[in-house]
Amino acid sequence: MKKRIWELDAFRGICILGVVVVHLIFDLVDMYRIIDWDYPDWFMFVKNWGGVLFLLLSGTSITLGHHHIRRGLVVFGCGMLITLVTFVMSRLNMLNSAFIIRFGVLQCLGSCMLLWSICRRLPKWALAAIGLALVIVGLYFSTLRVETNWLYPIGLITPTFSSGDYFPLLPHFGFFLIGAAAGRVFYAKKQTLLPWVNEKSILLRPLIFLGRHSLWVYLLHQPILNGLCLLLSMR
């Protein structure tokens, strides 16, 4: 069995822990209005850009393993399931339609994994160059508004577009490719860069566990948080 690179799992664990905290605060402030808090600039920065770390880590990790098509289909399917659940909740008046997830982080990650099949034979310099170009194009797209309703997966949205979680392929596939280029550079030997660190320490084990099961944590944390917030709102 191939040994996993522990620091990537640990970094992913930190990221998913950050996602849980951000979603908890969002639920308390905006969804259920249990607390009144004006988001500071640092929180908005983490909320809007923290997900980029997932794309970079996913891009790095994709260069170390196999079965990226199968994993991409699973992740994309989980994203579509979340979209279906939020749509049904909206139709049942359990959720504001503005919070329907139309192209969230899981759809984006799954799509990136599938698109990797086209790019995986490119040299690392090409991955970095194309990734940077896609990031620039995506950031430009974010300043535009269009009239067509079906271009939101690539980052072109209408003035009335809304989504509870939105990670368009542009610029995020660019970040994914930059992460893949970094993986080719720093993990060419497919070995940890920190072999002297005790990965079984009491501080690292929880983060590594969260990172290795990040998909399940992502799928389960929001129903749990919603249940807790619902109980708090009934007090």
mmCIF file of C-alpha atoms in Angstrom:
data_model
loop_
_atom_site.group_PDB
_atom_site.id
_atom_site.type_symbol
_atom_site.label_atom_id
_atom_site.label_comp_id
_atom_site.label_asym_id
_atom_site.label_seq_id
_atom_site.Cartn_x
_atom_site.Cartn_y
_atom_site.Cartn_z
ATOM 1 C CA MET A 1 0.000 0.000 0.000
ATOM 2 C CA LYS A 2 1.436 3.388 -0.981
ATOM 3 C CA LYS A 3 2.204 5.588 2.019
ATOM 4 C CA ARG A 4 0.235 8.811 2.048
ATOM 5 C CA ILE A 5 2.014 12.143 2.324
ATOM 6 C CA TRP A 6 0.938 13.223 5.779
ATOM 7 C CA GLU A 7 1.462 16.981 5.445
ATOM 8 C CA LEU A 8 -0.987 17.216 2.546
ATOM 9 C CA ASP A 9 -3.613 15.444 4.648
ATOM 10 C CA ALA A 10 -2.847 17.750 7.587
ATOM 11 C CA PHE A 11 -3.136 20.896 5.455
ATOM 12 C CA ARG A 12 -6.382 19.576 4.018
ATOM 13 C CA GLY A 13 -7.588 18.946 7.568
ATOM 14 C CA ILE A 14 -6.850 22.554 8.498
ATOM 15 C CA CYS A 15 -8.790 23.702 5.433
ATOM 16 C CA ILE A 16 -11.856 21.570 6.150
ATOM 17 C CA LEU A 17 -11.793 22.721 9.777
ATOM 18 C CA GLY A 18 -11.798 26.295 8.513
ATOM 19 C CA VAL A 19 -14.770 25.494 6.270
ATOM 20 C CA VAL A 20 -16.725 24.147 9.247
ATOM 21 C CA VAL A 21 -15.992 27.262 11.313
ATOM 22 C CA VAL A 22 -16.923 29.634 8.462
ATOM 23 C CA HIS A 23 -20.168 27.770 7.787
ATOM 24 C CA LEU A 24 -21.043 27.740 11.491
ATOM 25 C CA ILE A 25 -20.592 31.508 11.732
ATOM 26 C CA PHE A 26 -22.553 32.005 8.494
ATOM 27 C CA ASP A 27 -25.423 29.865 9.812
ATOM 28 C CA LEU A 28 -25.496 31.715 13.134
ATOM 29 C CA VAL A 29 -25.405 35.175 11.535
ATOM 30 C CA ASP A 30 -27.215 34.914 8.175
ATOM 31 C CA MET A 31 -29.204 31.683 8.052
ATOM 32 C CA TYR A 32 -30.783 31.663 11.515
ATOM 33 C CA ARG A 33 -29.890 35.184 12.739
ATOM 34 C CA ILE A 34 -29.043 33.877 16.194
ATOM 35 C CA ILE A 35 -26.238 36.394 16.622
ATOM 36 C CA ASP A 36 -25.721 39.865 15.206
ATOM 37 C CA TRP A 37 -22.194 40.322 13.893
ATOM 38 C CA ASP A 38 -20.691 42.516 11.224
ATOM 39 C CA TYR A 39 -18.179 40.429 9.330
ATOM 40 C CA PRO A 40 -14.681 41.946 9.564
ATOM 41 C CA ASP A 41 -12.534 42.183 6.450
ATOM 42 C CA TRP A 42 -10.310 39.256 7.452
ATOM 43 C CA PHE A 43 -13.325 36.978 7.803
ATOM 44 C CA MET A 44 -14.656 37.955 4.377
ATOM 45 C CA PHE A 45 -11.222 37.312 2.873
ATOM 46 C CA VAL A 46 -11.085 33.819 4.407
ATOM 47 C CA LYS A 47 -14.696 33.135 3.393
ATOM 48 C CA ASN A 48 -14.190 34.212 -0.213
ATOM 49 C CA TRP A 49 -10.654 32.949 -0.847
ATOM 50 C CA GLY A 50 -9.976 30.192 1.672
ATOM 51 C CA GLY A 51 -11.397 27.627 -0.742
ATOM 52 C CA VAL A 52 -8.523 28.340 -3.122
ATOM 53 C CA LEU A 53 -6.319 26.295 -0.780
ATOM 54 C CA PHE A 54 -8.526 23.271 -1.473
ATOM 55 C CA LEU A 55 -7.975 23.688 -5.198
ATOM 56 C CA LEU A 56 -4.209 24.058 -4.782
ATOM 57 C CA LEU A 57 -4.019 21.010 -2.495
ATOM 58 C CA SER A 58 -6.248 18.980 -4.770
ATOM 59 C CA GLY A 59 -4.078 19.886 -7.748
ATOM 60 C CA THR A 60 -0.949 18.846 -5.858
ATOM 61 C CA SER A 61 -2.532 15.589 -4.723
ATOM 62 C CA ILE A 62 -3.792 14.668 -8.205
ATOM 63 C CA THR A 63 -0.184 14.232 -9.355
ATOM 64 C CA LEU A 64 0.461 11.617 -6.669
ATOM 65 C CA GLY A 65 -2.359 9.158 -7.238
ATOM 66 C CA HIS A 66 -4.446 7.321 -9.774
ATOM 67 C CA HIS A 67 -8.142 6.817 -10.545
ATOM 68 C CA HIS A 68 -8.703 10.553 -10.917
ATOM 69 C CA ILE A 69 -11.666 9.989 -13.249
ATOM 70 C CA ARG A 70 -13.437 7.745 -10.755
ATOM 71 C CA ARG A 71 -12.730 10.135 -7.889
ATOM 72 C CA GLY A 72 -13.808 13.075 -10.011
ATOM 73 C CA LEU A 73 -17.134 11.436 -10.776
ATOM 74 C CA VAL A 74 -17.712 10.638 -7.100
ATOM 75 C CA VAL A 75 -16.889 14.183 -5.952
ATOM 76 C CA PHE A 76 -18.959 15.785 -8.731
ATOM 77 C CA GLY A 77 -21.871 13.449 -7.938
ATOM 78 C CA CYS A 78 -21.731 14.444 -4.266
ATOM 79 C CA GLY A 79 -21.843 18.076 -5.338
ATOM 80 C CA MET A 80 -24.914 17.439 -7.473
ATOM 81 C CA LEU A 81 -26.554 15.677 -4.533
ATOM 82 C CA ILE A 82 -26.045 18.784 -2.402
ATOM 83 C CA THR A 83 -27.527 20.905 -5.193
ATOM 84 C CA LEU A 84 -30.561 18.609 -5.320
ATOM 85 C CA VAL A 85 -31.044 18.730 -1.558
ATOM 86 C CA THR A 86 -30.862 22.534 -1.427
ATOM 87 C CA PHE A 87 -33.256 22.781 -4.390
ATOM 88 C CA VAL A 88 -35.813 20.495 -2.715
ATOM 89 C CA MET A 89 -35.456 22.396 0.575
ATOM 90 C CA SER A 90 -36.117 25.630 -1.303
ATOM 91 C CA ARG A 91 -39.244 24.218 -2.956
ATOM 92 C CA LEU A 92 -40.475 23.103 0.475
ATOM 93 C CA ASN A 93 -39.888 26.632 1.826
ATOM 94 C CA MET A 94 -37.205 25.329 4.171
ATOM 95 C CA LEU A 95 -34.460 27.376 2.510
ATOM 96 C CA ASN A 96 -34.243 30.709 0.757
ATOM 97 C CA SER A 97 -33.772 30.131 -2.968
ATOM 98 C CA ALA A 98 -30.700 32.402 -2.864
ATOM 99 C CA PHE A 99 -28.931 29.648 -0.909
ATOM 100 C CA ILE A 100 -29.413 26.917 -3.521
ATOM 101 C CA ILE A 101 -25.940 25.626 -4.391
ATOM 102 C CA ARG A 102 -25.683 25.783 -8.170
ATOM 103 C CA PHE A 103 -21.977 25.154 -8.749
ATOM 104 C CA GLY A 104 -20.271 24.638 -5.437
ATOM 105 C CA VAL A 105 -16.813 23.522 -4.411
ATOM 106 C CA LEU A 106 -17.533 19.817 -4.935
ATOM 107 C CA GLN A 107 -18.791 20.316 -8.495
ATOM 108 C CA CYS A 108 -15.708 22.426 -9.155
ATOM 109 C CA LEU A 109 -13.279 19.914 -7.642
ATOM 110 C CA GLY A 110 -14.929 17.004 -9.433
ATOM 111 C CA SER A 111 -14.811 18.844 -12.754
ATOM 112 C CA CYS A 112 -11.141 19.707 -12.224
ATOM 113 C CA MET A 113 -10.316 16.057 -11.557
ATOM 114 C CA LEU A 114 -12.091 15.031 -14.747
ATOM 115 C CA LEU A 115 -10.412 17.769 -16.801
ATOM 116 C CA TRP A 116 -7.050 16.602 -15.477
ATOM 117 C CA SER A 117 -7.249 13.776 -18.022
ATOM 118 C CA ILE A 118 -6.689 16.372 -20.741
ATOM 119 C CA CYS A 119 -3.777 18.105 -19.007
ATOM 120 C CA ARG A 120 -1.930 15.394 -17.109
ATOM 121 C CA ARG A 121 0.712 14.807 -19.808
ATOM 122 C CA LEU A 122 1.672 18.486 -19.993
ATOM 123 C CA PRO A 123 5.040 19.519 -18.538
ATOM 124 C CA LYS A 124 5.036 21.404 -15.251
ATOM 125 C CA TRP A 125 5.903 24.739 -16.861
ATOM 126 C CA ALA A 126 2.887 24.431 -19.175
ATOM 127 C CA LEU A 127 0.605 23.552 -16.263
ATOM 128 C CA ALA A 128 1.785 26.643 -14.383
ATOM 129 C CA ALA A 129 1.468 28.918 -17.428
ATOM 130 C CA ILE A 130 -1.999 27.689 -18.384
ATOM 131 C CA GLY A 131 -3.101 27.805 -14.755
ATOM 132 C CA LEU A 132 -1.970 31.414 -14.371
ATOM 133 C CA ALA A 133 -3.708 32.383 -17.622
ATOM 134 C CA LEU A 134 -6.969 30.756 -16.476
ATOM 135 C CA VAL A 135 -6.777 32.565 -13.139
ATOM 136 C CA ILE A 136 -6.379 35.908 -14.918
ATOM 137 C CA VAL A 137 -9.265 35.166 -17.289
ATOM 138 C CA GLY A 138 -11.437 34.008 -14.387
ATOM 139 C CA LEU A 139 -10.758 37.135 -12.361
ATOM 140 C CA TYR A 140 -11.700 39.194 -15.418
ATOM 141 C CA PHE A 141 -14.887 37.154 -15.858
ATOM 142 C CA SER A 142 -15.821 37.978 -12.251
ATOM 143 C CA THR A 143 -16.106 41.653 -13.231
ATOM 144 C CA LEU A 144 -18.582 40.940 -16.052
ATOM 145 C CA ARG A 145 -22.315 40.284 -16.154
ATOM 146 C CA VAL A 146 -24.040 38.480 -19.019
ATOM 147 C CA GLU A 147 -27.615 37.767 -20.042
ATOM 148 C CA THR A 148 -27.200 34.013 -20.622
ATOM 149 C CA ASN A 149 -28.200 31.866 -17.644
ATOM 150 C CA TRP A 150 -26.060 28.784 -18.336
ATOM 151 C CA LEU A 151 -22.514 30.132 -18.344
ATOM 152 C CA TYR A 152 -22.128 30.232 -14.564
ATOM 153 C CA PRO A 153 -19.979 27.019 -14.440
ATOM 154 C CA ILE A 154 -17.176 28.949 -16.164
ATOM 155 C CA GLY A 155 -17.650 32.134 -14.124
ATOM 156 C CA LEU A 156 -19.956 34.237 -16.293
ATOM 157 C CA ILE A 157 -23.105 35.117 -14.363
ATOM 158 C CA THR A 158 -26.232 37.202 -14.829
ATOM 159 C CA PRO A 159 -26.946 40.257 -12.622
ATOM 160 C CA THR A 160 -29.505 38.227 -10.630
ATOM 161 C CA PHE A 161 -27.432 35.054 -10.191
ATOM 162 C CA SER A 162 -27.184 33.644 -6.668
ATOM 163 C CA SER A 163 -25.693 30.519 -5.155
ATOM 164 C CA GLY A 164 -25.139 29.423 -1.581
ATOM 165 C CA ASP A 165 -21.676 28.195 -2.566
ATOM 166 C CA TYR A 166 -20.041 29.206 -5.843
ATOM 167 C CA PHE A 167 -16.736 27.971 -7.266
ATOM 168 C CA PRO A 168 -16.694 28.526 -11.045
ATOM 169 C CA LEU A 169 -14.108 26.663 -13.117
ATOM 170 C CA LEU A 170 -12.506 29.981 -13.973
ATOM 171 C CA PRO A 171 -10.422 30.956 -12.094
ATOM 172 C CA HIS A 172 -10.448 27.817 -9.917
ATOM 173 C CA PHE A 173 -9.282 25.300 -12.513
ATOM 174 C CA GLY A 174 -6.321 27.620 -12.915
ATOM 175 C CA PHE A 175 -5.495 27.287 -9.216
ATOM 176 C CA PHE A 176 -5.886 23.514 -9.565
ATOM 177 C CA LEU A 177 -3.333 23.430 -12.405
ATOM 178 C CA ILE A 178 -0.923 25.636 -10.450
ATOM 179 C CA GLY A 179 -1.235 23.166 -7.587
ATOM 180 C CA ALA A 180 -0.523 20.328 -10.011
ATOM 181 C CA ALA A 181 2.598 22.119 -11.230
ATOM 182 C CA ALA A 182 3.705 22.537 -7.611
ATOM 183 C CA GLY A 183 3.097 18.842 -7.020
ATOM 184 C CA ARG A 184 5.320 17.969 -9.979
ATOM 185 C CA VAL A 185 8.079 20.200 -8.574
ATOM 186 C CA PHE A 186 7.972 19.508 -4.837
ATOM 187 C CA TYR A 187 6.665 15.934 -4.796
ATOM 188 C CA ALA A 188 8.421 14.467 -7.812
ATOM 189 C CA LYS A 189 9.653 11.586 -5.615
ATOM 190 C CA LYS A 190 6.171 11.165 -4.102
ATOM 191 C CA GLN A 191 7.604 11.362 -0.594
ATOM 192 C CA THR A 192 6.968 13.615 2.371
ATOM 193 C CA LEU A 193 9.044 16.773 2.552
ATOM 194 C CA LEU A 194 9.038 16.556 6.356
ATOM 195 C CA PRO A 195 10.252 13.026 7.190
ATOM 196 C CA TRP A 196 11.635 14.092 10.577
ATOM 197 C CA VAL A 197 8.211 15.161 11.894
ATOM 198 C CA ASN A 198 6.274 12.671 14.012
ATOM 199 C CA GLU A 199 2.995 12.463 12.101
ATOM 200 C CA LYS A 200 1.446 10.374 14.888
ATOM 201 C CA SER A 201 1.731 13.158 17.426
ATOM 202 C CA ILE A 202 -1.391 14.104 19.331
ATOM 203 C CA LEU A 203 -1.526 17.484 17.556
ATOM 204 C CA LEU A 204 -1.270 16.147 14.011
ATOM 205 C CA ARG A 205 -3.397 13.023 14.156
ATOM 206 C CA PRO A 206 -6.764 14.852 14.313
ATOM 207 C CA LEU A 207 -5.809 17.101 11.387
ATOM 208 C CA ILE A 208 -4.584 14.157 9.318
ATOM 209 C CA PHE A 209 -7.788 12.253 10.096
ATOM 210 C CA LEU A 210 -9.936 15.207 9.011
ATOM 211 C CA GLY A 211 -7.883 15.617 5.841
ATOM 212 C CA ARG A 212 -8.177 11.973 4.867
ATOM 213 C CA HIS A 213 -11.943 12.071 5.347
ATOM 214 C CA SER A 214 -12.548 15.630 4.146
ATOM 215 C CA LEU A 215 -15.293 14.636 1.692
ATOM 216 C CA TRP A 216 -17.342 12.978 4.433
ATOM 217 C CA VAL A 217 -16.723 15.905 6.774
ATOM 218 C CA TYR A 218 -17.921 18.305 4.093
ATOM 219 C CA LEU A 219 -21.044 16.267 3.355
ATOM 220 C CA LEU A 220 -22.039 15.775 6.989
ATOM 221 C CA HIS A 221 -21.028 18.978 8.725
ATOM 222 C CA GLN A 222 -23.737 21.234 7.320
ATOM 223 C CA PRO A 223 -26.718 19.032 8.320
ATOM 224 C CA ILE A 224 -25.204 18.769 11.806
ATOM 225 C CA LEU A 225 -24.623 22.526 12.021
ATOM 226 C CA ASN A 226 -28.136 23.234 10.760
ATOM 227 C CA GLY A 227 -29.573 20.911 13.387
ATOM 228 C CA LEU A 228 -27.615 22.620 16.155
ATOM 229 C CA CYS A 229 -28.583 26.083 14.949
ATOM 230 C CA LEU A 230 -32.222 25.053 14.685
ATOM 231 C CA LEU A 231 -32.146 23.891 18.303
ATOM 232 C CA LEU A 232 -30.512 27.151 19.383
ATOM 233 C CA SER A 233 -33.083 29.212 17.480
ATOM 234 C CA MET A 234 -35.926 27.422 19.304
ATOM 235 C CA ARG A 235 -34.664 28.401 22.748
#
